[in-house]
CSV table of C-alpha atoms and ligand atoms in Angstrom, one decimal:
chain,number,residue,atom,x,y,z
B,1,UNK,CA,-24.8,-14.7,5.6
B,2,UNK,CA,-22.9,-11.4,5.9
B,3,UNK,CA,-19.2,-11.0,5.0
B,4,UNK,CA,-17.7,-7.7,6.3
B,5,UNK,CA,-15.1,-6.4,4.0
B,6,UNK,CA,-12.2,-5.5,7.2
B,7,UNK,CA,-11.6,-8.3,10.1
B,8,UNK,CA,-10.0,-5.5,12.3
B,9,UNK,CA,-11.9,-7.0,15.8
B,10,UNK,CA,-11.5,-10.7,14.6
B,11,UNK,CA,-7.8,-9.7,14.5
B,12,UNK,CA,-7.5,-7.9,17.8
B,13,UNK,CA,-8.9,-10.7,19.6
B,14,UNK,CA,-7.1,-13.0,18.4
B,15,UNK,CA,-3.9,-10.9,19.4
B,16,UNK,CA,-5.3,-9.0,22.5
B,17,UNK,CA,-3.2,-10.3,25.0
B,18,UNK,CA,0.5,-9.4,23.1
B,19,UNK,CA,-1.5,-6.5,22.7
B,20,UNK,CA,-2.9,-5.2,26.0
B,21,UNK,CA,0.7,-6.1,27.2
B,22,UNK,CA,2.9,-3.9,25.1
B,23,UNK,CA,-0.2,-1.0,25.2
B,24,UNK,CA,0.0,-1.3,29.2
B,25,UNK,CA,3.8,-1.3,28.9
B,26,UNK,CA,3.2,2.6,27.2
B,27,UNK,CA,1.2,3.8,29.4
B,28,UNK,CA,3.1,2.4,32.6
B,29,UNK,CA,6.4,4.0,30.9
B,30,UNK,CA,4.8,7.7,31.0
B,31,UNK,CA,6.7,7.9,27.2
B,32,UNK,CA,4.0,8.3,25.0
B,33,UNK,CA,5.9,9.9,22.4
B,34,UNK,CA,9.6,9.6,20.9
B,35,UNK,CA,9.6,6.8,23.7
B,36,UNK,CA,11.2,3.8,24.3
B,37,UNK,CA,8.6,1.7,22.3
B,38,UNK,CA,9.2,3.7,19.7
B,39,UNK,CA,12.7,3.2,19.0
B,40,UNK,CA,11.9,-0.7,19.9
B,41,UNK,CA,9.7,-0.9,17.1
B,42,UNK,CA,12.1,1.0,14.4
B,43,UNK,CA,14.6,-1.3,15.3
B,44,UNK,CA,12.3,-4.4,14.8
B,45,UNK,CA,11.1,-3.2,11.7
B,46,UNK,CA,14.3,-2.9,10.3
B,47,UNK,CA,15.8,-5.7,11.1
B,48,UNK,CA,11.9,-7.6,9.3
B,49,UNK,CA,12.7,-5.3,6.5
B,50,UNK,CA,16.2,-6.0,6.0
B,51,UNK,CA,17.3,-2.5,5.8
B,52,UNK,CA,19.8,-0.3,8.1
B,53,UNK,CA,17.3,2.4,9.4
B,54,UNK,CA,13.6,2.3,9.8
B,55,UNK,CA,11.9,5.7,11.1
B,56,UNK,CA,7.9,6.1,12.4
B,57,UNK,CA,6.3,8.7,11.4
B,58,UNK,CA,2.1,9.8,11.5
B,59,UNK,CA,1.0,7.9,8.7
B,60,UNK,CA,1.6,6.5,5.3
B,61,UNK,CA,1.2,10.0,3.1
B,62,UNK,CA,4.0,11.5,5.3
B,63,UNK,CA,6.3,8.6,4.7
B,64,UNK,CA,6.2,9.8,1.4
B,65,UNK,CA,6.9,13.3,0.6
B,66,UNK,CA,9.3,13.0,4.0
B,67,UNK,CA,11.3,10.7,2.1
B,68,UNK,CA,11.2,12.5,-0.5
B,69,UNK,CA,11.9,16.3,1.0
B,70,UNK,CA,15.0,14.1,2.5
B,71,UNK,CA,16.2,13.0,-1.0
B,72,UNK,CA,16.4,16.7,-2.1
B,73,UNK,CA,13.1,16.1,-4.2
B,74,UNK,CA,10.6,19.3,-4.6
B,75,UNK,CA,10.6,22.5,-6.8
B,76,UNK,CA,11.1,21.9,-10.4
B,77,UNK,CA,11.7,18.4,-10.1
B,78,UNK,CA,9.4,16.0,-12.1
B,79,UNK,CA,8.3,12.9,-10.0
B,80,UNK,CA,6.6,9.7,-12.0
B,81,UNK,CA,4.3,7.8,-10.3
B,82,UNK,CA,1.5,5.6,-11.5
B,83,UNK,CA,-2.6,7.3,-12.1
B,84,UNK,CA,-3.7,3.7,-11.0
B,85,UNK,CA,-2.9,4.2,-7.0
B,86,UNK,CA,-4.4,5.4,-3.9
B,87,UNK,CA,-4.5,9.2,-4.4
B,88,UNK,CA,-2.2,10.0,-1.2
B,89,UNK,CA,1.0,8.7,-3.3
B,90,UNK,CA,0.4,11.5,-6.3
B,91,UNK,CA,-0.7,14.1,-2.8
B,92,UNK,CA,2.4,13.3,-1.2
B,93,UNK,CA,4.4,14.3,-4.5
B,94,UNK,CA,2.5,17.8,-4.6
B,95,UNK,CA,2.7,18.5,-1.0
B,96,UNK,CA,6.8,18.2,-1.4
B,97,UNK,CA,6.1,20.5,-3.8
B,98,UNK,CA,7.3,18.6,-6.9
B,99,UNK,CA,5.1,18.1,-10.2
B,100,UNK,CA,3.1,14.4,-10.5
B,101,UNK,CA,3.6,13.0,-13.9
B,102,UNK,CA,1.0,10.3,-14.1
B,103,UNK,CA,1.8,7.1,-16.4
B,104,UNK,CA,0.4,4.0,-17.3
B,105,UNK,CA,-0.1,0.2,-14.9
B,106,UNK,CA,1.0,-3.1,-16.6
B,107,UNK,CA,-2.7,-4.9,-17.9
B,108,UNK,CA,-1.5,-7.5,-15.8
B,109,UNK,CA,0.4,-6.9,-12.5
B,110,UNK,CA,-1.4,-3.6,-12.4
B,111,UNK,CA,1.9,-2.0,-11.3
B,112,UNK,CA,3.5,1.3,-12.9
B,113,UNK,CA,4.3,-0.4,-16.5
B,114,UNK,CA,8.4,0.4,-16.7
B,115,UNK,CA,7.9,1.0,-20.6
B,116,UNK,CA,6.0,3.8,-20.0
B,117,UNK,CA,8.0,5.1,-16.7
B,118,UNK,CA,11.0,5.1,-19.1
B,119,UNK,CA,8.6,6.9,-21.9
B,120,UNK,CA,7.8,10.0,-19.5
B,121,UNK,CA,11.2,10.8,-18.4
B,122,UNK,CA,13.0,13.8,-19.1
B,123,UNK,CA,15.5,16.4,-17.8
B,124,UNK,CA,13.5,17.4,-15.2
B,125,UNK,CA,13.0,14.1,-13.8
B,126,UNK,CA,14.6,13.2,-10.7
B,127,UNK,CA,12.3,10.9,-9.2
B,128,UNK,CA,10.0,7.7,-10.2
B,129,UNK,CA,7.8,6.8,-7.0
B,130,UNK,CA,6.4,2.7,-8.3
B,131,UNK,CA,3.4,1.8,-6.0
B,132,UNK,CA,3.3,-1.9,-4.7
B,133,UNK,CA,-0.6,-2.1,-5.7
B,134,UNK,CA,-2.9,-4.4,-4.3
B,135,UNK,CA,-0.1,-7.0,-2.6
B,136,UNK,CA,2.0,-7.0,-5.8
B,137,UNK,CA,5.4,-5.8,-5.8
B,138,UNK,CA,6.5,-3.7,-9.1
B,139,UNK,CA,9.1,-4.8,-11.1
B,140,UNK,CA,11.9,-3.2,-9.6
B,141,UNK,CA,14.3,-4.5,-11.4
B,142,UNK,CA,13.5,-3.1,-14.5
B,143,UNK,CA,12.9,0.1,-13.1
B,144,UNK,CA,16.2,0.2,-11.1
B,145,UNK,CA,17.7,-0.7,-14.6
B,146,UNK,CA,15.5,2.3,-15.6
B,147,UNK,CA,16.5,4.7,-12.7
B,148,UNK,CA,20.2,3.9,-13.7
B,149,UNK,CA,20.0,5.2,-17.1
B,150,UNK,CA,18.3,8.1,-16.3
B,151,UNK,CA,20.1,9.0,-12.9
B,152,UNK,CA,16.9,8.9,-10.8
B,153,UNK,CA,16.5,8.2,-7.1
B,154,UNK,CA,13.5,5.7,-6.0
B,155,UNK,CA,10.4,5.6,-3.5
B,156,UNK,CA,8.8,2.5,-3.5
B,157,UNK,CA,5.3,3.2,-2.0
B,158,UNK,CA,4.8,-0.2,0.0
B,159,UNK,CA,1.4,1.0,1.5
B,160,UNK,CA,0.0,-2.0,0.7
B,161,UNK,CA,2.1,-4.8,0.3
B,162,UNK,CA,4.1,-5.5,3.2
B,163,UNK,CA,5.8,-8.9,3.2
B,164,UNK,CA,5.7,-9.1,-0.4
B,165,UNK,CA,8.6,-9.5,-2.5
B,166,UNK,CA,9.8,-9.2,-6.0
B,167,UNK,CA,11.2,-12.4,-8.7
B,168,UNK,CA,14.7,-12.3,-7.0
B,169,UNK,CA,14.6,-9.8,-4.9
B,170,UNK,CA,13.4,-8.4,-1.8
B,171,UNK,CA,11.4,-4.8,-1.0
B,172,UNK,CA,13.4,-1.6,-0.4
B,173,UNK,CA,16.4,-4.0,-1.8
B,174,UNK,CA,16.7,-2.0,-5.1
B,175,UNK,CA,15.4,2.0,-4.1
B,176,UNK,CA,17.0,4.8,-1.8
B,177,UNK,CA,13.9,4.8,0.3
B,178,UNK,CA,10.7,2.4,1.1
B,179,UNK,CA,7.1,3.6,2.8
B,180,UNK,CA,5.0,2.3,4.0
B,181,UNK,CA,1.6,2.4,5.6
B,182,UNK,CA,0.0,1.2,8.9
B,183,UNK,CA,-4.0,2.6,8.5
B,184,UNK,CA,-6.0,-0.3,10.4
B,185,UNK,CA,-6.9,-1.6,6.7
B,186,UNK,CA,-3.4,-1.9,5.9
B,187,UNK,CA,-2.0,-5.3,6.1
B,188,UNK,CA,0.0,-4.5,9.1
B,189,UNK,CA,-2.6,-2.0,10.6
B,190,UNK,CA,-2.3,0.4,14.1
B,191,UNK,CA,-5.3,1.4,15.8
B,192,UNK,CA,-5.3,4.7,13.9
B,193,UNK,CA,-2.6,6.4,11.7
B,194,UNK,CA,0.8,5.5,11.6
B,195,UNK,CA,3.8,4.9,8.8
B,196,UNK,CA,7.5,4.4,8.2
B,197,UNK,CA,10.2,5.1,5.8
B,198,UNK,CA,12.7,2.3,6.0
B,199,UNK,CA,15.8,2.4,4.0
B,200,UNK,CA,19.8,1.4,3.6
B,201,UNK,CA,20.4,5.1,3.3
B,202,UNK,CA,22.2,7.2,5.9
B,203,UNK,CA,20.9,10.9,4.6
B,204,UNK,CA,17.7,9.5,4.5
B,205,UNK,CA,17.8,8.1,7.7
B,206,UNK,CA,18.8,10.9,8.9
B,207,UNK,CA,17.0,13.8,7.1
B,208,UNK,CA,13.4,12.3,8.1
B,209,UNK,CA,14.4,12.0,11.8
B,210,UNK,CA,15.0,15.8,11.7
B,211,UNK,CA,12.0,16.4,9.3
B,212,UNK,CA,9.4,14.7,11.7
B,213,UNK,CA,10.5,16.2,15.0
B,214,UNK,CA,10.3,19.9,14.2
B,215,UNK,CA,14.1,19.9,12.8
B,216,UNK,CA,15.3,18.4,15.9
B,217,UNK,CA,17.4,16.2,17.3
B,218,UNK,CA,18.9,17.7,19.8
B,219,UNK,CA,16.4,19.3,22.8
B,220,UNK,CA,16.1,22.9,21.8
B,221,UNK,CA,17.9,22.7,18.3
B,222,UNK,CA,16.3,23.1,15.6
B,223,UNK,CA,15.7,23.5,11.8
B,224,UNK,CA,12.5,24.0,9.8
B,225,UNK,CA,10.8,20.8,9.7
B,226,UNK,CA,6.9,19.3,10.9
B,227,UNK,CA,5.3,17.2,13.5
B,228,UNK,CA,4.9,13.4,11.9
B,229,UNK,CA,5.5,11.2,14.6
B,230,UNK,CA,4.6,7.3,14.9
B,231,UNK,CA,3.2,7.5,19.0
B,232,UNK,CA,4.1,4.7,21.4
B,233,UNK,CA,1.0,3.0,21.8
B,234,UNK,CA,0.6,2.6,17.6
B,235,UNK,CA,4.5,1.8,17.7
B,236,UNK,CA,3.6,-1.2,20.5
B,237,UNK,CA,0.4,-2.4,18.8
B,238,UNK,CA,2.4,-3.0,15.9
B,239,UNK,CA,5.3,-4.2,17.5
B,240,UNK,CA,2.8,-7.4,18.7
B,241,UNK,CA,1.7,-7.3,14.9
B,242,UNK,CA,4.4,-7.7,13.3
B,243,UNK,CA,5.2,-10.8,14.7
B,244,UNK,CA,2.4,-12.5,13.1
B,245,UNK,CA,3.2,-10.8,9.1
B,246,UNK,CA,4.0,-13.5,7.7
B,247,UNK,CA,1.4,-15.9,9.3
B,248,UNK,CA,-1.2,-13.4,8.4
B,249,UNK,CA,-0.2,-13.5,4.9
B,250,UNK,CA,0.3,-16.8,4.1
B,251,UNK,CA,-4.1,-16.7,5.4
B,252,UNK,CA,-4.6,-14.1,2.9
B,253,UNK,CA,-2.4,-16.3,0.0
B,254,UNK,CA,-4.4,-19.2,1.5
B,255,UNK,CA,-7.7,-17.2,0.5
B,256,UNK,CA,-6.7,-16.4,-2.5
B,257,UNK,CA,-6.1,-19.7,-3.8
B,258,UNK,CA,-9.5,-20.7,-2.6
B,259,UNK,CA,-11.4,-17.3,-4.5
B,260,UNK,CA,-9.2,-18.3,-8.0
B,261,UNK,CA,-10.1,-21.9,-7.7
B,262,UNK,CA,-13.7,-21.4,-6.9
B,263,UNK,CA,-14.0,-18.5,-9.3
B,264,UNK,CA,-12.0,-20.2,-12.4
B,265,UNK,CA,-14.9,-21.3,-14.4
B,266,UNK,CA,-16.6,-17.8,-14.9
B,267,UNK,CA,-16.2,-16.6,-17.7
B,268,UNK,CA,-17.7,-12.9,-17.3
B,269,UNK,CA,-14.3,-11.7,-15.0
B,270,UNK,CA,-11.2,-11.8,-15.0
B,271,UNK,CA,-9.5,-13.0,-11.8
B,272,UNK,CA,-6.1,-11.6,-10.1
B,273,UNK,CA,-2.2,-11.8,-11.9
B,274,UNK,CA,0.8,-13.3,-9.6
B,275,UNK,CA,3.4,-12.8,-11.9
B,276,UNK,CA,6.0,-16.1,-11.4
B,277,UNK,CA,8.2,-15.2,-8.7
B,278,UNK,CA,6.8,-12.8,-6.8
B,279,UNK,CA,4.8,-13.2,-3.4
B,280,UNK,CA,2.2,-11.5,-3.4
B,281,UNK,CA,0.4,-10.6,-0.2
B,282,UNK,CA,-3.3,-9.9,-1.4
B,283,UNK,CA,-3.9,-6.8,0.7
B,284,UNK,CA,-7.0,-6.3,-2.0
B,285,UNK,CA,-8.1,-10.0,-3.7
B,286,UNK,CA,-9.6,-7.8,-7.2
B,287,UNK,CA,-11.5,-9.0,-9.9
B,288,UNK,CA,-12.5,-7.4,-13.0
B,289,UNK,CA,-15.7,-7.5,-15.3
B,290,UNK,CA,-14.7,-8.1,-19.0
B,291,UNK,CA,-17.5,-5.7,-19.8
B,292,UNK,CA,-16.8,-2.5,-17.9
B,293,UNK,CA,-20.2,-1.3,-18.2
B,294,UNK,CA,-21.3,-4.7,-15.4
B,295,UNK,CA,-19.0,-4.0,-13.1
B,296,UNK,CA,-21.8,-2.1,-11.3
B,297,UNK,CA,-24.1,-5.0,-11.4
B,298,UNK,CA,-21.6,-7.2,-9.7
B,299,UNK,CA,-20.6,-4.8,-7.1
B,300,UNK,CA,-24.6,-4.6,-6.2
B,301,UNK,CA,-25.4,-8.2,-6.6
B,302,UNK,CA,-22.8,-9.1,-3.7
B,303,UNK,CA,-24.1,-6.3,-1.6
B,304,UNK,CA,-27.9,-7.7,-2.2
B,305,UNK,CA,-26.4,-10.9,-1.1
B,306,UNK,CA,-24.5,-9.6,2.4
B,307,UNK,CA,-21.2,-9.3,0.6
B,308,UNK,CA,-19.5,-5.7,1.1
B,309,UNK,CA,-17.0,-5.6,-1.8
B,310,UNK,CA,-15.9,-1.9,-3.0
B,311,UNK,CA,-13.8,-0.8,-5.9
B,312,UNK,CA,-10.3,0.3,-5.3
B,313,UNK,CA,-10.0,2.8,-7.1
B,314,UNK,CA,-13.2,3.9,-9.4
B,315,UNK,CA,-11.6,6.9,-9.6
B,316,UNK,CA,-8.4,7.5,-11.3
B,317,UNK,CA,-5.9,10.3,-9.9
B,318,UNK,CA,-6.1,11.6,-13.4
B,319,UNK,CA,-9.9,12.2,-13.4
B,320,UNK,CA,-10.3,13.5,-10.3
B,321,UNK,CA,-11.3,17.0,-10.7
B,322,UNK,CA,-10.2,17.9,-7.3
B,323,UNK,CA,-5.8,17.5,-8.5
B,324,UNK,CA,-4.3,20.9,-9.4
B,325,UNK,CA,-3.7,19.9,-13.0
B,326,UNK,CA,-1.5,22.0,-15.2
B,327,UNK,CA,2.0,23.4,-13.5
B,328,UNK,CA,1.7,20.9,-10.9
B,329,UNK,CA,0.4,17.5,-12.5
B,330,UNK,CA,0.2,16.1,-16.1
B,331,UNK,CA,-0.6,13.1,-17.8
B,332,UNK,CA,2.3,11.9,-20.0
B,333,UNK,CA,1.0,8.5,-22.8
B,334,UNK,CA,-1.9,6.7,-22.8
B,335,UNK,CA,-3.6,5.4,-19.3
B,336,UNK,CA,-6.2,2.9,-21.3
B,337,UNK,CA,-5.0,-0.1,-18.8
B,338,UNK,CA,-5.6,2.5,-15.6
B,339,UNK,CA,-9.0,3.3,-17.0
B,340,UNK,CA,-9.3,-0.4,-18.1
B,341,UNK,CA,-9.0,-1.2,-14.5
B,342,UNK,CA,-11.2,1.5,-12.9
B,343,UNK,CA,-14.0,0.9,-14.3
B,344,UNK,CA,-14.2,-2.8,-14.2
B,345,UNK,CA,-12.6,-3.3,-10.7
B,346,UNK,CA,-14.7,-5.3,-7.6
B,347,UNK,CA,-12.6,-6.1,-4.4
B,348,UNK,CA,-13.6,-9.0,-2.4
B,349,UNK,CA,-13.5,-9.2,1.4
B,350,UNK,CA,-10.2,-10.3,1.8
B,351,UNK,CA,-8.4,-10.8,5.2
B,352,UNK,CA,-6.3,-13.2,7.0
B,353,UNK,CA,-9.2,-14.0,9.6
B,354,UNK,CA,-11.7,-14.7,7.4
B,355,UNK,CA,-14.1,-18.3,7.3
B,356,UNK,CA,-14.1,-20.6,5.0
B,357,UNK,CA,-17.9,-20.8,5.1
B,358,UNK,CA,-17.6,-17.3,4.3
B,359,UNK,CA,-15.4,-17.5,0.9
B,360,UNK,CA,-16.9,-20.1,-0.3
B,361,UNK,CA,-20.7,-17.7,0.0
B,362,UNK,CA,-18.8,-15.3,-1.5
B,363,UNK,CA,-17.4,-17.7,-4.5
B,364,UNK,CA,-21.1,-18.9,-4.7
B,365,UNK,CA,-22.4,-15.4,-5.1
B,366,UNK,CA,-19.9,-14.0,-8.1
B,367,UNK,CA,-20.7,-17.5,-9.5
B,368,UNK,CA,-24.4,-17.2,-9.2
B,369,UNK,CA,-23.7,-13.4,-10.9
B,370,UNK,CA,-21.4,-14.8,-13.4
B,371,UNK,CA,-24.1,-17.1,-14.9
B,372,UNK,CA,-26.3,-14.7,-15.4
B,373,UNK,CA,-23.8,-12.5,-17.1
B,374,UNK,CA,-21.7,-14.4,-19.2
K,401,LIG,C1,-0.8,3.2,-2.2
K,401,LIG,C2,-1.0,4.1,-1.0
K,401,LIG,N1,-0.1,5.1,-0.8
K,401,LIG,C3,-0.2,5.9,0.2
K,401,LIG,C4,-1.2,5.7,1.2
K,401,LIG,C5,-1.3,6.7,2.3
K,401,LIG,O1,-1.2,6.1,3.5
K,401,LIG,P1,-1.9,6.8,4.8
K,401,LIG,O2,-3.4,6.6,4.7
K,401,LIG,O3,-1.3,6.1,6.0
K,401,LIG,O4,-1.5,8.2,4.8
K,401,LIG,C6,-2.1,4.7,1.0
K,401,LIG,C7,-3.2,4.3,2.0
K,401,LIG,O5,-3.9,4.9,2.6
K,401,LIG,C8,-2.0,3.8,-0.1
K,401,LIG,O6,-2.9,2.8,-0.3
């Protein structure tokens, strides 16, 4: 058997006709971009996300250093973010032209770990940007307690956990500006590149309209600003999506049952955290090998076996040679649990579409791995 690690067809079929529809709608309209489905969609996302204003913009990197160019945020401010995420979120920091200070994940949530958010703040600190990892939302209340003290405004980088929420509260409930991601592999994907800042904030609301349009809002006025718009047809492709969120994660919570049932007995990894409370929306379903140096061994034995896993991420920000360490990025504590994590991580397939035939060959695989290995 082969298990592919994305279900992006699966998915389209099974939506095609809501689809097609809103896609022929676009193209009909002759308003391809800044249209009417557009603003259709910002208003329907929104309203799903419980916040005032949502705004489209080109993708999920944007959303970020947009919001934060419309907070204020960029020379000689200091922005915190955790070394354990996607390497857009510490990108998007630079490219607004702040400094990344990288911190530490909690073992367990492998979210930014508040103690040591709180640890790496100081006068120049203006900014913490907590990244919703893997379908787990951070604990936001502890850094909003956090952000209080210290008089710092908050991004939560919701690339990946969409329809998540926290113990007692919901996403983009507790910061001055959410973003989020709609890459196909996200789970609420476009057919391409596309993201949005939503948020209860008027400025910000405001500011990233003008930012993404070339400073304009007005025909012919404008300011400095760029060209990151959300198009049409990715704006009416996810308008169909979106009606299905919560459906599609309830499959991938559904999946993740199964893996942590079927997986319980092993003894050589250690299986994904849902801290009580929170939903978590399993964009990435990750184990870990207790022994770092197996993780390798795993990640082959499933690929021997049909099985495309990957490791998200094997490379942390911080030891990347490529970031422009120094004035513009530093490390501040210890990052053993990012490291922990990096080596030892394996992601299975995970998606709302997949068979059941097809977890349980994957269960029987990491099993069949484990044995060996324990
Ligand atoms: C945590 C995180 N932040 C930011 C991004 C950037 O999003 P995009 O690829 O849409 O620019 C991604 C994903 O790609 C991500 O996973």
């Amino acid at each position: 058997m082969k298990v592919g690690f994305y279900g992006h067809v699966r998915q389209y079929h099974n939506v095609k006709d809501e689809i097609d529809k809103n896609i022929s709608e676009v193209l009909e309209s002759g308003s391809y971009v800044m249209g009417p489905m557009l603003s259709k969609f910002e208003e329907k996302l929104a309203s799903y996300a419980g916040t005032k204003y949502a705004i489209g913009v080109g993708n999920g990197t944007d959303a970020i250093w947009l919001a934060l160019m419309a907070l204020g945020i960029g020379k000689g401010d200091e922005v915190i973010t955790p070394a354990n995420t996607f390497f857009a979120t510490a990108e998007a920091i630079w490219i607004a032209g702040a400094k990344v200070v990288l911190v530490d994940c909690d073992p367990k949530t492998k979210c930014i770990d508040p103690n040591a958010l709180e640890a790496a703040v100081t006068d120049k600190t203006k900014t913490a940007v907590p990244v919703h990892l893997y379908g787990h939302t951070a604990n936001m209340k502890s850094i909003k307690d956090i952000a209080d003290r210290h008089d710092l405004v908050l991004i939560e980088d919701n690339a990946q956990s969409i329809d998540g929420h926290g113990n007692g509260f919901r996403q983009a409930e507790l910061s001055d500006a959410m973003t989020i991601s709609f890459i196909i592999q996200k789970n609420l994907g476009c057919f391409g590149d596309g993201g949005a800042v939503v948020t209860n904030n008027s400025t910000v609301d405001r500011e990233v309209r003008i930012l993404r349009n070339h400073g304009s809002l007005k025909r012919d006025v404008h300011s400095f600003g760029y060209n990151s718009r959300l198009d049409d047809l990715q704006a009416g492709v996810l308008s169909a999506k979106l009606g299905h969120i919560i459906e599609w994660t309830d499959m991938r919570r559904k999946w993740a049952k199964r893996y942590s049932k079927g997986l319980s007995s092993c003894t050589s990894i250690e299986l994904p955290y849902e801290a009580p409370g929170v939903r978590h929306v399993y964009h990435l379903y990750v184990v870990e090998t207790k022994d770092a140096s197996k993780r390798d061994s795993l990640l082959n034995y499933l690929k021997d076996a049909g099985i495309d896993a990957k490791t998200h991420y094997s490379i942390p920000i911080h030891l990347q040679t490529g970031y422009p360490w120094g004035k513009d990025a530093e490390i501040r504590g210890n990052l053993a649990n990012v490291e922990k994590n990096a080596a030892s991580c394996v992601s299975l397939p995970m998606y709302p579409e997949l068979e059941a035939e097809e977890v349980d060959y994957v269960i029987e695989k990491v099993k069949e791995w484990d044995k060996d290995n324990s």
